[in-house]
mmCIF file of C-alpha atoms and ligand atoms in Angstrom:
data_model
loop_
_atom_site.group_PDB
_atom_site.id
_atom_site.type_symbol
_atom_site.label_atom_id
_atom_site.label_comp_id
_atom_site.label_asym_id
_atom_site.label_seq_id
_atom_site.Cartn_x
_atom_site.Cartn_y
_atom_site.Cartn_z
ATOM 1 C CA MET A 1295 3.767 -2.945 -30.529
ATOM 2 C CA THR A 1296 2.604 -6.708 -30.221
ATOM 3 C CA ARG A 1297 -0.950 -6.871 -28.124
ATOM 4 C CA ALA A 1298 -0.595 -8.946 -24.858
ATOM 5 C CA THR A 1299 -2.067 -12.384 -25.300
ATOM 6 C CA ILE A 1300 -4.255 -13.249 -22.445
ATOM 7 C CA ALA A 1301 -3.302 -16.732 -20.549
ATOM 8 C CA GLN A 1302 -6.068 -16.738 -18.033
ATOM 9 C CA LYS A 1303 -8.610 -13.878 -16.554
ATOM 10 C CA SER A 1304 -7.190 -14.570 -13.535
ATOM 11 C CA PRO A 1305 -3.966 -13.424 -11.461
ATOM 12 C CA TYR A 1306 -1.716 -16.097 -9.955
ATOM 13 C CA LYS A 1307 -1.357 -16.224 -6.492
ATOM 14 C CA VAL A 1308 2.838 -17.008 -5.893
ATOM 15 C CA GLU A 1309 4.717 -17.603 -2.696
ATOM 16 C CA VAL A 1310 7.811 -14.935 -3.532
ATOM 17 C CA GLN A 1311 10.776 -15.562 -1.515
ATOM 18 C CA GLU A 1312 12.530 -12.298 0.102
ATOM 19 C CA GLY A 1313 15.314 -11.065 -2.545
ATOM 20 C CA ARG A 1314 14.662 -13.083 -5.551
ATOM 21 C CA LYS A 1315 14.743 -12.585 -8.541
ATOM 22 C CA TYR A 1316 10.528 -13.203 -10.715
ATOM 23 C CA ALA A 1317 10.695 -12.487 -14.396
ATOM 24 C CA TRP A 1318 6.957 -11.937 -15.351
ATOM 25 C CA CYS A 1319 5.273 -12.594 -18.522
ATOM 26 C CA ALA A 1320 4.074 -9.850 -20.638
ATOM 27 C CA CYS A 1321 3.772 -10.847 -23.742
ATOM 28 C CA GLY A 1322 0.941 -13.722 -22.068
ATOM 29 C CA LEU A 1323 2.748 -16.866 -24.637
ATOM 30 C CA SER A 1324 4.871 -18.259 -21.677
ATOM 31 C CA GLY A 1325 4.767 -22.075 -20.565
ATOM 32 C CA LYS A 1326 5.284 -21.333 -17.524
ATOM 33 C CA GLN A 1327 2.512 -18.863 -16.820
ATOM 34 C CA PRO A 1328 2.878 -16.601 -15.055
ATOM 35 C CA PHE A 1329 6.667 -16.123 -15.996
ATOM 36 C CA CYS A 1330 8.767 -15.571 -18.314
ATOM 37 C CA ASP A 1331 10.500 -18.627 -20.888
ATOM 38 C CA GLY A 1332 11.563 -16.482 -23.978
ATOM 39 C CA SER A 1333 8.396 -16.656 -25.551
ATOM 40 C CA HIS A 1334 8.481 -13.602 -25.998
ATOM 41 C CA LYS A 1335 11.064 -13.528 -28.470
ATOM 42 C CA THR A 1336 8.405 -13.723 -31.580
ATOM 43 C CA THR A 1337 6.469 -10.578 -30.032
ATOM 44 C CA ASP A 1338 8.384 -6.905 -29.150
ATOM 45 C CA LEU A 1339 7.039 -7.111 -25.721
ATOM 46 C CA SER A 1340 9.453 -8.484 -22.746
ATOM 47 C CA PRO A 1341 9.077 -9.047 -19.188
ATOM 48 C CA ILE A 1342 8.297 -7.435 -16.132
ATOM 49 C CA ILE A 1343 11.660 -8.160 -13.574
ATOM 50 C CA ILE A 1344 10.991 -7.749 -9.750
ATOM 51 C CA THR A 1345 13.243 -8.857 -6.525
ATOM 52 C CA ALA A 1346 11.025 -9.667 -4.205
ATOM 53 C CA SER A 1347 11.265 -7.358 -0.976
ATOM 54 C CA LYS A 1348 9.825 -9.696 1.372
ATOM 55 C CA SER A 1349 8.651 -13.359 1.530
ATOM 56 C CA GLU A 1350 4.710 -12.839 0.736
ATOM 57 C CA ASN A 1351 2.227 -13.878 -1.638
ATOM 58 C CA LEU A 1352 2.004 -12.216 -4.435
ATOM 59 C CA TYR A 1353 -1.155 -12.060 -7.198
ATOM 60 C CA PHE A 1354 0.753 -11.873 -10.346
ATOM 61 C CA CYS A 1355 -1.487 -11.064 -12.862
ATOM 62 C CA GLY A 1356 -2.657 -13.633 -16.070
ATOM 63 C CA CYS A 1357 -4.785 -11.279 -17.989
ATOM 64 C CA LYS A 1358 -1.380 -9.462 -18.766
ATOM 65 C CA GLN A 1359 -4.540 -6.236 -19.346
ATOM 66 C CA THR A 1360 -3.643 -4.626 -16.081
ATOM 67 C CA GLY A 1361 -2.250 -1.808 -15.207
ATOM 68 C CA GLY A 1362 -0.121 -1.873 -12.465
ATOM 69 C CA ALA A 1363 2.099 -4.727 -14.098
ATOM 70 C CA PRO A 1364 3.042 -7.534 -12.926
ATOM 71 C CA LEU A 1365 0.337 -7.349 -10.345
ATOM 72 C CA CYS A 1366 -3.085 -8.509 -11.183
ATOM 73 C CA ASP A 1367 -4.864 -4.527 -9.989
ATOM 74 C CA GLY A 1368 -8.523 -5.835 -10.998
ATOM 75 C CA THR A 1369 -8.793 -5.404 -14.746
ATOM 76 C CA HIS A 1370 -10.044 -9.045 -15.736
ATOM 77 C CA ASN A 1371 -12.868 -8.625 -14.076
ATOM 78 C CA THR A 1372 -13.734 -6.188 -17.203
ATOM 79 C CA LEU A 1373 -12.415 -8.411 -19.624
HETATM 80 S S1 LIG B 2026 -5.537 -11.068 -13.827
HETATM 81 FE FE1 LIG B 2026 -4.915 -9.075 -15.042
HETATM 82 S S2 LIG B 2026 -5.678 -7.513 -14.077
HETATM 83 FE FE2 LIG B 2026 -6.491 -9.522 -13.083
#
């Protein structure tokens, strides 16, 4: 299993739109953080895809070590 690369040690705040799909980068290699740009193809990791249930601000994990993917759970504070 490939270890995820830390993109940044803090979350990315994103205003999501209800009903829209978002593909969160799980490998940390994407150039379009916090979302997938296909870079995981060099790893055995895959993005996590969610559909926003409502329009709101979400905090997507940037360290890629969260236990609550794709959202920040505070794990970055321990890195
Ligand atoms: S940015 Fe990864 S747990 Fe907060």
